[in-house]
Amino acid sequence: MSSHKNVNALTAGGLLVTLGIVFGDIGTSPLYTLKAIFKSVVDSGQPISPDLVLGALSCIIWTLTLQTTIKYVVITLRADNKGEGGIFSLYSLVRKKAKWLVVPAVIGGAALLADGMITPSITVTSAIEGLKLKFPDVQVIPIVISIIALLFIIQQFGTNLVGKLFGPIMLLWFSVLGVVGLLQVLHDPWIFKALNPYYAAHLLITNPSALLILGGVFLCTTGAEALYSDLGHCGKRNIRISWIFVKSMLILNYLGQGVWVLKNAQGYNPHDPLSNPFFKLVPEDMVLYLVILATTAAVIASQAMISGSFTLISEAVRLNLWPKVRINYPSVQKGQLYVPSINWLLCVGCIIIVLVFQKSDNMEGAYGLAINLTFLMTTILVAVFMLRKKFPMYLIVLFVVVYMGIELAFLVGNMAKFIHGGWVTLLISLVLLSIMWTWYASRKIKNRFVKYVEIEDYYDIINELSNDVSVPKFSSQLVYLTSANFKTEIESKIIYSIIQKEPKRADVYWLVHVDVVDEPYTMDYKVEFLIPGKLIRIDFKLGFRIEQRINLLYRKVVEELVKNGEVDITSQYTSLNKHKITGDFRFVLLEKTLSRFTNLSFYEETIMDYYMLLKKMSLSEVTSFGLDSSYVDVEKVPLIFVSPDDIELNRLPV
């Protein structure tokens, strides 16, 4: 925990790490943003005029100011959940008393994951296309696919080592962006007029292609969500201070590109990869170095997106919004995790996108639409957060009106991209959303049919069973995982398993309950002795970022109890007892299966069928709870959604 607190300390090292982790996505957007805007205008048959260039630059500058600086850096970063950020951390902060907030949370999360497939594709392709300036016949696609494949292959080894290089490289990248932009701006300082929002407003009001232009402008802010997601890695103050430098360099670069486009407006063709204004900012003999630097920055941007996806999925698993998947921890660094299934899913997705779209121009259509949805969902969740924190009402209303207005305008602008590839990311988002929603809804359906009984009613029977020598001993210590939130209750299935299914005699019965709390790193537990020395309940309260290794946690608690003399786990077999040998442990897991006699609506039945399919592909409960299968018994219990009372039978006379 202590290492986590000092993340917020403002240090030169912290600022450097922040540059490497947080700003990759937004920092590589100058590669394609202006090109996309001018392409949409030229396609609609308009010439590139000074008004258009000034207006486009003004739109970019004010989007970065309103969307990135004010919404994310100033407002959203306040919503830190014990130092953690991201859409699921935000959902954890506000979900109490508002069940419906799961809807914006899963939509935002699914869109963010879909975005994780297209970010590496578009940034790496845009960078490699710069090679065409030097080598016109170069084959871009094989190079892009090799880089992307390599990027995903190295994930499993942890990025600790490479991470140390990210900061200095991104510092160089942003410095180069600023310097090459400034050199152009010095030729033509009047371009600074673009800082005036009048030009943005004038362009959007008078230009017939205003919505298409907005779709392009949106690309300059797509990395804004990453600023919030990486809050836990870098801390609020480091992100805020380094953003001042990053934003200044980005604006200088955009202004420099604007100057070049105006100077070369006659011969400029946005469709020609050889005339990307970004690469035209440097002399021809420097292009190769810029391409290498841009490719490195693109890889770093992709890396941040992939790490973000891993974190997102691990939180979704703990919050019961995603099937249980294997999560590895490749390095000792806090927050470093690797999710193999998501890694290869993203890898295949990226490669397919590159093969389908071929050029970065074509990918711009698919880019932006999904992340736009995440922005809208974050706005809803932040508004609820502001309500909870008792912000003045006029501020909340202003926030909702301004940002809903801006983001809905962008959404309409991005909708024009739907047929040009936007449908791809929306389709991916929908698939991911269906998985999250099914996992969430099926749990609600199952919980309706879990029957609880008063545990006190069975104290005597359990006590007598434990001492009944005529029943063969099942285990010295018998452990059940229970979902009952109150110590007075227990699932009837557990009582059935102990007393009836195959009477299980044990020296001590344990009930273990895990509660995932809304803070990220909580690790608390409490112990209740329901029948002293016979029936003990342990409640774990674990943060949504904590790995649920029940086996280790349970053993740790038992060790503490033994040390304090609160419980005796010595084997009760006479021959072993005199040598103080520890008794054996067995875990019994009750696995719910779907019975054929269901009484569900069509919607619920579809959800449960889909859930069962996902469950087959996900990790078993034994693995996901970190249990050793050699001492676990899995008992299948049917989820009977029909009780005998629902059946009417007539007895015929003999």
XYZ file of C-alpha atoms in Angstrom:
654
model
C 0.000 0.000 0.000
C 2.714 2.522 0.913
C 4.295 2.278 -2.535
C 0.927 3.259 -3.866
C 0.624 6.430 -1.869
C 3.831 8.017 -3.175
C 2.644 7.645 -6.770
C 1.003 11.036 -6.267
C 4.283 12.680 -5.306
C 5.322 15.194 -7.929
C 8.838 14.238 -9.043
C 10.901 14.568 -12.212
C 10.926 10.759 -12.439
C 7.150 10.667 -11.952
C 6.641 13.210 -14.738
C 8.871 11.184 -17.064
C 7.032 7.917 -16.329
C 3.731 9.745 -16.883
C 4.866 10.876 -20.338
C 5.675 7.248 -21.165
C 2.471 5.689 -19.880
C -0.342 8.183 -20.203
C 0.022 10.307 -23.307
C 0.931 7.793 -26.013
C -2.480 7.654 -27.645
C -3.223 11.371 -27.593
C 0.444 12.108 -28.434
C 0.375 10.151 -31.698
C -2.845 11.743 -32.979
C -0.986 14.486 -34.984
C 0.002 11.619 -37.323
C -3.513 11.431 -38.753
C -5.909 14.065 -37.324
C -5.429 16.998 -39.741
C -5.092 14.629 -42.681
C -8.490 13.106 -41.779
C -10.150 16.556 -41.507
C -8.856 17.764 -44.883
C -9.743 14.453 -46.501
C -13.392 14.792 -45.463
C -13.502 18.351 -46.864
C -11.806 17.511 -50.171
C -14.147 14.507 -50.588
C -17.113 16.855 -50.376
C -15.681 18.900 -53.253
C -14.421 21.961 -51.355
C -11.007 23.588 -51.797
C -8.595 23.982 -48.875
C -8.906 27.648 -47.888
C -7.274 29.745 -45.118
C -10.673 29.880 -43.377
C -10.889 26.103 -43.383
C -7.335 25.638 -42.032
C -7.806 28.240 -39.282
C -11.200 26.807 -38.370
C -9.921 23.208 -38.253
C -6.939 24.204 -36.068
C -9.217 26.225 -33.800
C -11.563 23.213 -33.463
C -8.607 20.998 -32.493
C -7.215 23.494 -29.947
C -10.603 24.016 -28.302
C -11.446 20.318 -28.331
C -8.168 19.613 -26.525
C -9.026 22.418 -24.079
C -12.671 21.572 -23.346
C -12.562 17.789 -23.699
C -9.093 16.836 -22.477
C -8.045 19.679 -20.185
C -11.304 20.695 -18.507
C -13.335 17.467 -18.594
C -10.592 14.932 -17.917
C -7.570 16.704 -16.394
C -9.510 19.164 -14.201
C -12.837 17.459 -13.413
C -12.683 13.672 -13.955
C -9.301 13.194 -12.244
C -11.023 14.322 -9.030
C -13.023 11.093 -9.115
C -10.148 8.979 -7.878
C -11.023 5.778 -6.067
C -8.264 5.571 -3.429
C -5.795 6.634 -6.119
C -7.275 4.484 -8.915
C -8.994 5.720 -12.079
C -10.799 4.316 -15.106
C -14.443 3.737 -15.950
C -14.887 0.706 -13.622
C -13.202 2.488 -10.693
C -15.620 5.346 -11.288
C -18.536 2.887 -11.439
C -17.387 1.381 -8.107
C -17.452 4.857 -6.555
C -21.030 5.626 -7.583
C -22.811 2.260 -7.928
C -24.343 2.172 -4.423
C -28.054 3.033 -4.473
C -28.114 3.267 -8.290
C -28.338 -0.156 -9.941
C -28.922 1.371 -13.407
C -25.370 2.781 -13.502
C -24.165 -0.659 -14.568
C -25.527 0.223 -18.050
C -23.226 3.205 -18.770
C -20.352 1.325 -17.090
C -20.562 -1.753 -19.342
C -21.222 0.281 -22.517
C -18.202 2.483 -21.756
C -16.026 -0.490 -20.841
C -16.943 -2.459 -23.992
C -16.313 0.573 -26.246
C -12.953 1.199 -24.579
C -11.911 -2.417 -25.225
C -12.997 -2.201 -28.867
C -10.902 0.933 -29.132
C -7.953 -1.111 -27.865
C -8.069 -3.062 -31.122
C -7.973 -0.092 -33.448
C -5.460 2.167 -31.640
C -2.414 -0.051 -32.377
C -3.631 -0.617 -35.953
C -4.053 3.039 -36.914
C -1.042 4.489 -35.046
C 1.477 1.900 -36.267
C 0.118 2.005 -39.857
C 0.217 5.841 -39.942
C 3.810 5.832 -38.725
C 5.061 3.146 -41.143
C 3.322 4.863 -44.097
C 5.856 7.655 -43.613
C 8.446 5.268 -45.102
C 6.787 5.774 -48.492
C 8.290 9.262 -48.621
C 11.758 7.699 -48.705
C 10.948 4.307 -50.255
C 7.817 4.705 -52.433
C 7.543 0.960 -53.165
C 7.794 -0.252 -49.565
C 5.231 -2.884 -48.497
C 3.561 -1.311 -45.451
C 1.196 -4.110 -44.345
C 3.794 -6.884 -43.607
C 5.882 -4.425 -41.538
C 2.832 -3.246 -39.572
C 1.660 -6.802 -38.850
C 5.177 -7.853 -37.731
C 5.404 -4.906 -35.316
C 1.906 -5.540 -33.905
C 2.551 -9.296 -33.505
C 5.852 -8.613 -31.719
C 4.143 -6.094 -29.440
C 1.595 -8.678 -28.292
C 4.176 -11.479 -27.964
C 6.295 -9.478 -25.481
C 3.304 -8.748 -23.197
C 3.673 -12.046 -21.352
C 7.149 -11.121 -20.108
C 5.953 -7.941 -18.408
C 6.852 -4.502 -19.704
C 8.825 -3.439 -16.673
C 12.135 -3.324 -18.546
C 10.835 -1.581 -21.673
C 8.747 0.720 -19.468
C 11.889 2.436 -18.220
C 12.657 3.522 -21.798
C 9.144 4.781 -22.534
C 9.447 8.070 -20.625
C 12.657 9.376 -22.260
C 11.450 8.311 -25.746
C 8.107 10.120 -25.297
C 9.923 13.190 -23.943
C 11.983 13.187 -27.153
C 8.835 12.600 -29.241
C 6.899 15.533 -27.756
C 9.953 17.806 -27.936
C 10.378 16.939 -31.636
C 6.639 17.535 -32.236
C 6.941 20.999 -30.692
C 10.213 21.969 -32.386
C 9.299 20.927 -35.959
C 5.923 22.660 -35.524
C 7.518 25.820 -34.155
C 9.996 26.033 -37.059
C 7.041 26.194 -39.483
C 5.059 28.603 -37.296
C 7.987 31.068 -37.240
C 7.561 31.450 -41.024
C 3.950 32.423 -40.566
C 3.081 33.614 -37.014
C -0.430 34.756 -38.043
C -1.480 31.087 -37.683
C -1.785 31.839 -33.931
C -5.139 33.437 -34.786
C -6.414 29.839 -34.610
C -6.304 30.161 -30.809
C -9.406 32.316 -31.123
C -12.558 30.122 -30.765
C -14.349 32.450 -33.233
C -12.737 30.556 -36.141
C -13.947 27.173 -34.844
C -17.494 28.484 -34.389
C -17.436 30.220 -37.790
C -16.304 27.031 -39.569
C -18.903 24.805 -37.876
C -21.724 27.258 -38.578
C -20.882 28.097 -42.199
C -19.285 24.943 -43.628
C -21.694 22.436 -45.214
C -19.339 19.589 -44.193
C -19.274 20.682 -40.522
C -20.295 17.255 -39.191
C -17.688 15.406 -41.263
C -15.078 17.896 -40.027
C -16.138 17.179 -36.416
C -15.638 13.444 -37.019
C -12.036 14.215 -37.996
C -11.466 16.722 -35.171
C -12.532 14.093 -32.635
C -9.394 12.068 -33.447
C -7.247 14.668 -31.630
C -8.776 13.760 -28.247
C -9.259 9.973 -28.489
C -6.552 9.337 -25.883
C -8.232 11.482 -23.218
C -9.823 8.466 -21.479
C -6.318 7.007 -20.957
C -5.410 9.986 -18.763
C -8.060 8.868 -16.298
C -7.473 5.115 -16.663
C -3.781 5.516 -15.789
C -4.399 7.588 -12.695
C -3.301 4.672 -10.488
C 0.042 4.312 -12.273
C 1.049 7.966 -12.257
C -0.971 10.047 -9.810
C -3.077 13.137 -10.328
C -0.395 15.804 -9.984
C 2.075 14.170 -12.357
C -0.641 13.861 -15.023
C -1.783 17.469 -14.584
C 1.677 19.028 -14.715
C 2.991 16.933 -17.623
C -0.206 17.641 -19.604
C 0.763 21.348 -19.755
C 3.944 20.396 -21.651
C 2.209 17.772 -23.816
C -0.635 20.074 -24.817
C 1.742 22.927 -25.737
C 3.816 20.619 -27.959
C 0.712 19.134 -29.631
C -0.718 22.574 -30.409
C 2.610 23.792 -31.865
C 2.730 20.707 -34.081
C -0.855 21.150 -35.322
C -0.191 24.842 -36.036
C 2.996 23.894 -37.931
C 1.067 21.373 -40.042
C -1.508 24.099 -40.731
C 1.194 26.481 -41.994
C 2.570 23.783 -44.327
C -0.901 22.962 -45.729
C -1.589 26.652 -46.453
C 1.759 27.072 -48.201
C 1.144 23.959 -50.313
C -2.644 24.141 -50.642
C -2.509 23.864 -54.455
C -0.593 20.598 -54.708
C -1.858 19.034 -51.441
C -3.841 15.814 -51.777
C -4.941 14.402 -48.381
C -5.476 10.968 -49.997
C -1.830 10.663 -50.981
C 0.203 8.985 -48.199
C 3.253 10.819 -49.581
C 1.777 14.179 -48.634
C 0.916 13.645 -44.963
C 1.554 17.160 -43.541
C 3.017 15.566 -40.398
C 6.009 14.099 -42.243
C 6.339 17.218 -44.454
C 7.357 19.297 -41.448
C 10.934 17.965 -41.655
C 13.482 18.082 -44.509
C 13.475 14.964 -46.715
C 16.734 13.564 -45.361
C 15.260 13.660 -41.818
C 12.059 11.777 -42.719
C 13.476 8.336 -41.945
C 14.450 9.393 -38.403
C 10.978 10.858 -37.862
C 9.369 7.625 -39.110
C 11.480 5.570 -36.668
C 10.575 7.909 -33.801
C 6.892 7.943 -34.807
C 6.828 4.127 -34.984
C 8.376 3.883 -31.519
C 5.834 6.374 -30.163
C 3.042 4.379 -31.856
C 4.256 1.182 -30.188
C 4.339 2.957 -26.810
C 0.817 4.313 -27.402
C -0.373 0.792 -28.247
C 1.376 -0.601 -25.177
C -0.509 1.823 -22.922
C -3.788 0.847 -24.573
C -3.093 -2.888 -24.131
C -2.069 -2.488 -20.462
C -5.253 -0.458 -19.963
C -7.326 -3.279 -21.462
C -5.752 -5.815 -19.077
C -6.541 -3.625 -16.067
C -10.081 -3.054 -17.330
C -10.746 -6.793 -17.713
C -9.257 -7.701 -14.324
C -11.565 -5.132 -12.669
C -14.532 -6.396 -14.698
C -13.854 -9.968 -13.492
C -13.811 -8.885 -9.823
C -16.965 -6.776 -10.292
C -18.710 -9.780 -11.900
C -18.985 -8.098 -15.297
C -16.754 -10.541 -17.203
C -16.214 -14.332 -17.158
C -13.375 -15.518 -14.948
C -10.170 -15.558 -17.012
C -6.561 -16.350 -16.221
C -4.646 -13.295 -14.995
C -0.856 -13.473 -14.663
C 1.466 -11.109 -12.812
C 4.665 -11.087 -14.886
C 6.641 -8.627 -12.756
C 6.785 -7.349 -9.203
C 5.659 -3.890 -10.266
C 2.288 -2.938 -8.771
C -0.511 -2.961 -11.312
C 1.523 -4.984 -13.839
C -0.703 -7.749 -15.084
C -1.150 -9.872 -18.153
C -4.419 -11.448 -19.329
C -3.544 -14.081 -21.993
C -7.079 -14.435 -23.411
C -7.491 -10.666 -23.904
C -3.946 -10.300 -25.242
C -4.529 -12.763 -28.087
C -8.066 -11.501 -28.712
C -6.693 -7.956 -29.183
C -3.798 -9.291 -31.280
C -6.080 -11.135 -33.718
C -8.448 -8.132 -33.782
C -5.621 -5.702 -34.651
C -4.246 -7.911 -37.420
C -7.708 -8.414 -38.956
C -8.320 -4.637 -38.885
C -4.968 -3.995 -40.638
C -5.714 -6.632 -43.289
C -9.269 -5.400 -43.881
C -8.566 -1.656 -44.018
C -5.042 -1.758 -45.515
C -4.424 2.023 -45.160
C -4.572 4.378 -42.191
C -6.944 6.577 -44.240
C -9.516 3.792 -44.219
C -9.037 3.143 -40.499
C -9.900 6.742 -39.585
C -13.482 5.822 -40.445
C -13.515 3.018 -37.899
C -11.701 5.100 -35.296
C -13.456 7.429 -32.908
C -17.017 6.126 -33.028
C -16.543 3.571 -30.219
C -14.482 5.829 -27.949
C -17.107 8.540 -28.406
C -19.547 6.242 -26.566
C -17.044 5.838 -23.709
C -16.792 9.643 -23.418
C -20.584 9.932 -23.162
C -20.792 7.187 -20.520
C -17.992 8.788 -18.479
C -19.945 12.065 -18.564
C -22.994 10.305 -17.058
C -20.934 8.605 -14.326
C -18.983 11.792 -13.483
C -22.262 13.730 -13.195
C -23.519 11.146 -10.658
C -20.164 11.389 -8.842
C -20.542 15.203 -8.666
C -24.046 14.720 -7.241
C -22.696 12.352 -4.566
C -19.932 14.775 -3.674
C -22.517 17.573 -3.277
C -21.092 19.827 -5.996
C -23.248 22.964 -6.501
C -26.237 22.070 -8.693
C -25.554 24.787 -11.282
C -22.056 23.310 -11.856
C -23.454 19.794 -12.391
C -26.105 21.072 -14.813
C -23.478 23.123 -16.668
C -21.166 20.088 -16.872
C -23.922 17.815 -18.226
C -25.266 20.371 -20.724
C -21.836 21.350 -22.066
C -20.350 17.871 -22.347
C -23.469 16.060 -23.462
C -23.805 18.779 -26.114
C -20.203 18.504 -27.311
C -20.106 14.697 -27.239
C -23.484 14.239 -28.937
C -22.321 16.651 -31.674
C -19.184 14.521 -32.064
C -21.323 11.375 -32.087
C -23.436 12.740 -34.955
C -20.195 13.698 -36.746
C -18.742 10.243 -36.124
C -21.965 8.549 -37.265
C -21.066 9.642 -40.799
C -18.157 7.187 -40.427
C -20.513 4.298 -39.766
C -20.493 3.042 -43.362
C -16.781 3.793 -43.786
C -15.715 1.284 -41.134
C -17.323 2.679 -37.979
C -19.597 -0.373 -38.000
C -16.553 -2.575 -37.332
C -15.737 -1.044 -33.947
C -19.423 -0.811 -33.063
C -19.849 -4.502 -33.879
C -16.830 -5.410 -31.713
C -18.234 -3.187 -28.921
C -21.616 -4.929 -29.172
C -20.066 -8.403 -28.874
C -18.055 -7.321 -25.804
C -21.123 -5.583 -24.357
C -23.233 -8.744 -24.797
C -20.644 -10.740 -22.804
C -20.557 -8.166 -19.968
C -24.321 -7.819 -19.807
C -24.932 -11.600 -19.882
C -22.448 -12.211 -17.066
C -24.059 -9.479 -14.976
C -27.711 -10.367 -15.726
C -27.264 -14.135 -15.293
C -25.959 -13.569 -11.762
C -29.087 -11.586 -10.945
C -31.268 -14.398 -12.351
C -29.372 -17.112 -10.438
C -29.548 -15.187 -7.174
C -33.335 -15.123 -7.447
C -33.391 -18.894 -7.134
C -30.822 -19.365 -4.387
C -32.688 -20.406 -1.271
C -31.297 -19.426 2.120
C -32.148 -21.015 5.462
C -31.515 -19.950 9.065
C -28.236 -21.525 10.058
C -29.132 -21.644 13.794
C -31.774 -24.283 13.061
C -28.963 -26.707 12.154
C -26.477 -26.055 14.981
C -27.491 -29.169 16.933
C -27.464 -31.488 13.891
C -24.019 -30.236 12.760
C -22.650 -30.664 16.278
C -24.028 -34.195 16.600
C -22.871 -35.177 13.081
C -19.339 -34.014 13.902
C -19.269 -36.321 16.953
C -21.094 -39.288 15.343
C -18.467 -42.040 14.993
C -20.886 -44.211 12.986
C -20.480 -41.784 10.023
C -17.129 -42.197 8.230
C -15.046 -39.048 8.553
C -15.019 -37.004 5.344
C -12.253 -34.612 6.351
C -10.722 -32.994 9.441
C -11.389 -29.449 8.188
C -14.251 -29.013 5.710
C -14.519 -25.683 3.857
C -17.515 -24.333 1.900
C -17.622 -21.089 -0.078
C -20.884 -19.304 0.709
C -22.556 -16.366 -1.011
C -24.759 -15.582 2.022
C -24.080 -11.991 3.069
C -25.350 -12.445 6.631
C -23.862 -14.779 9.213
C -27.360 -15.899 10.269
C -28.070 -17.408 6.829
C -26.687 -20.189 4.677
C -27.658 -21.613 1.273
C -29.971 -24.585 1.662
C -27.727 -26.382 -0.895
C -24.793 -26.301 1.555
C -26.887 -27.770 4.391
C -28.149 -30.426 1.945
C -24.550 -31.229 0.967
C -23.388 -31.590 4.599
C -26.366 -33.461 6.038
C -28.145 -35.340 3.266
C -26.298 -35.747 -0.023
C -23.543 -37.803 1.610
C -23.381 -36.945 5.305
C -20.005 -35.293 5.786
C -18.457 -35.665 9.205
C -15.633 -33.247 9.980
C -13.875 -31.930 13.078
C -14.419 -28.301 12.038
C -16.730 -26.848 9.384
C -15.676 -23.568 7.776
C -17.779 -21.121 5.774
C -15.821 -18.669 3.634
C -17.468 -15.593 2.149
C -15.804 -13.108 -0.227
C -17.141 -9.592 -0.575
C -15.648 -7.387 -3.319
C -15.668 -3.825 -2.009
C -15.644 -0.514 -3.852
C -12.097 0.441 -2.823
C -9.257 -0.950 -4.985
C -6.761 -2.378 -2.477
C -8.727 -3.360 0.659
C -7.659 -6.649 2.316
C -9.728 -7.118 5.483
C -11.266 -10.154 7.145
C -13.357 -11.026 10.161
C -13.966 -14.345 11.894
C -17.183 -15.451 13.633
C -17.376 -18.592 15.781
C -20.943 -19.786 15.099
C -20.439 -23.030 17.058
C -17.221 -22.615 19.075
C -14.583 -24.991 17.732
C -17.049 -26.586 15.292
C -18.533 -24.079 12.809
C -16.515 -21.001 11.886
C -17.268 -18.318 9.319
C -14.580 -16.126 7.682
C -15.633 -12.997 5.791
C -13.067 -11.499 3.405
C -13.470 -7.933 2.216
C -11.252 -7.590 -0.861
C -10.738 -4.588 -3.140
C -11.725 -4.864 -6.817
C -8.022 -4.803 -7.758
C -7.030 -7.670 -5.427
C -6.462 -11.174 -6.770
C -8.850 -13.600 -5.049
C -6.442 -16.346 -4.004
C -8.831 -17.890 -1.508
C -6.564 -20.841 -0.747
C -3.686 -18.637 0.446
C -5.900 -16.107 2.204
C -7.825 -18.839 4.037
C -4.606 -20.598 5.131
C -3.186 -17.296 6.358
C -6.275 -16.691 8.528
C -6.209 -20.249 9.904
C -2.511 -19.851 10.823
C -3.357 -16.648 12.731
C -6.227 -18.399 14.560
C -4.014 -21.364 15.499
C -1.256 -19.024 16.701
C -3.760 -17.160 18.906
C -5.075 -20.474 20.270
C -8.580 -19.755 18.917
C -8.878 -22.972 16.954
C -7.299 -26.458 17.027
C -6.601 -28.038 13.631
C -4.648 -31.043 14.957
C -5.871 -34.346 13.520
C -8.331 -36.077 15.855
C -7.198 -39.563 14.798
C -5.580 -41.039 17.940
C -2.355 -42.181 16.239
C -1.810 -38.799 14.546
C -3.060 -36.659 17.405
C -0.345 -37.714 19.821
C 2.289 -36.617 17.275
C 0.482 -33.255 16.813
C -0.019 -33.886 13.065
C -2.226 -31.271 11.359
C -5.519 -32.596 10.048
C -6.425 -32.581 6.357
C -8.430 -29.865 4.597
C -11.104 -30.292 1.937
C -12.921 -27.629 -0.023
C -16.379 -28.412 -1.365
C -17.510 -26.235 -4.271
C -21.137 -26.329 -5.321
C -21.365 -25.813 -9.064
C -24.755 -24.737 -10.307
C -26.000 -26.451 -13.449
C -28.990 -25.495 -15.534
C -31.826 -27.982 -15.204
C -34.164 -28.642 -18.087
C -37.245 -27.836 -16.040
C -36.928 -24.104 -16.300
C -39.635 -21.580 -15.773
C -38.058 -18.509 -17.354
C -39.080 -15.866 -19.838
C -37.586 -16.033 -23.333
C -35.134 -13.208 -22.488
C -33.973 -14.921 -19.278
C -33.636 -18.275 -20.982
C -31.496 -16.713 -23.745
C -29.294 -15.006 -21.131
C -28.846 -18.277 -19.202
C -28.006 -20.269 -22.362
C -25.428 -17.656 -23.372
C -24.102 -17.652 -19.790
C -23.636 -21.424 -19.811
C -21.727 -21.148 -23.096
C -19.442 -18.437 -21.645
C -18.979 -20.465 -18.465
C -17.681 -23.425 -20.490
C -15.022 -21.154 -21.996
C -14.083 -19.400 -18.763
C -11.889 -20.587 -15.883
C -13.367 -23.076 -13.445
C -14.145 -21.786 -9.961
C -11.411 -24.063 -8.585
C -8.763 -22.232 -10.644
C -10.230 -18.756 -10.319
C -10.293 -18.983 -6.507
C -6.690 -20.227 -6.530
C -7.554 -23.650 -5.061
C -5.511 -26.803 -5.546
C -7.777 -29.286 -7.317
C -6.288 -32.212 -5.360
C -8.263 -31.263 -2.254
C -11.414 -29.849 -3.814
C -14.669 -31.720 -4.349
C -16.978 -30.178 -6.919
C -20.627 -31.067 -6.407
C -23.059 -30.251 -9.167
C -26.342 -28.822 -7.962
C -29.182 -28.102 -10.378
C -30.540 -24.597 -10.606
C -34.132 -25.755 -10.460
C -36.273 -22.833 -11.470
C -39.467 -24.805 -10.772
C -40.649 -26.008 -7.387
C -42.886 -29.111 -6.934
C -45.707 -26.696 -5.992
C -45.811 -25.565 -9.638
C -46.798 -29.059 -10.784
C -50.401 -30.250 -10.677
C -50.923 -34.030 -10.686
C -54.182 -36.006 -10.544
C -54.132 -39.368 -8.786
C -56.315 -41.924 -10.538
C -58.292 -44.424 -8.468
C -57.028 -48.047 -8.662
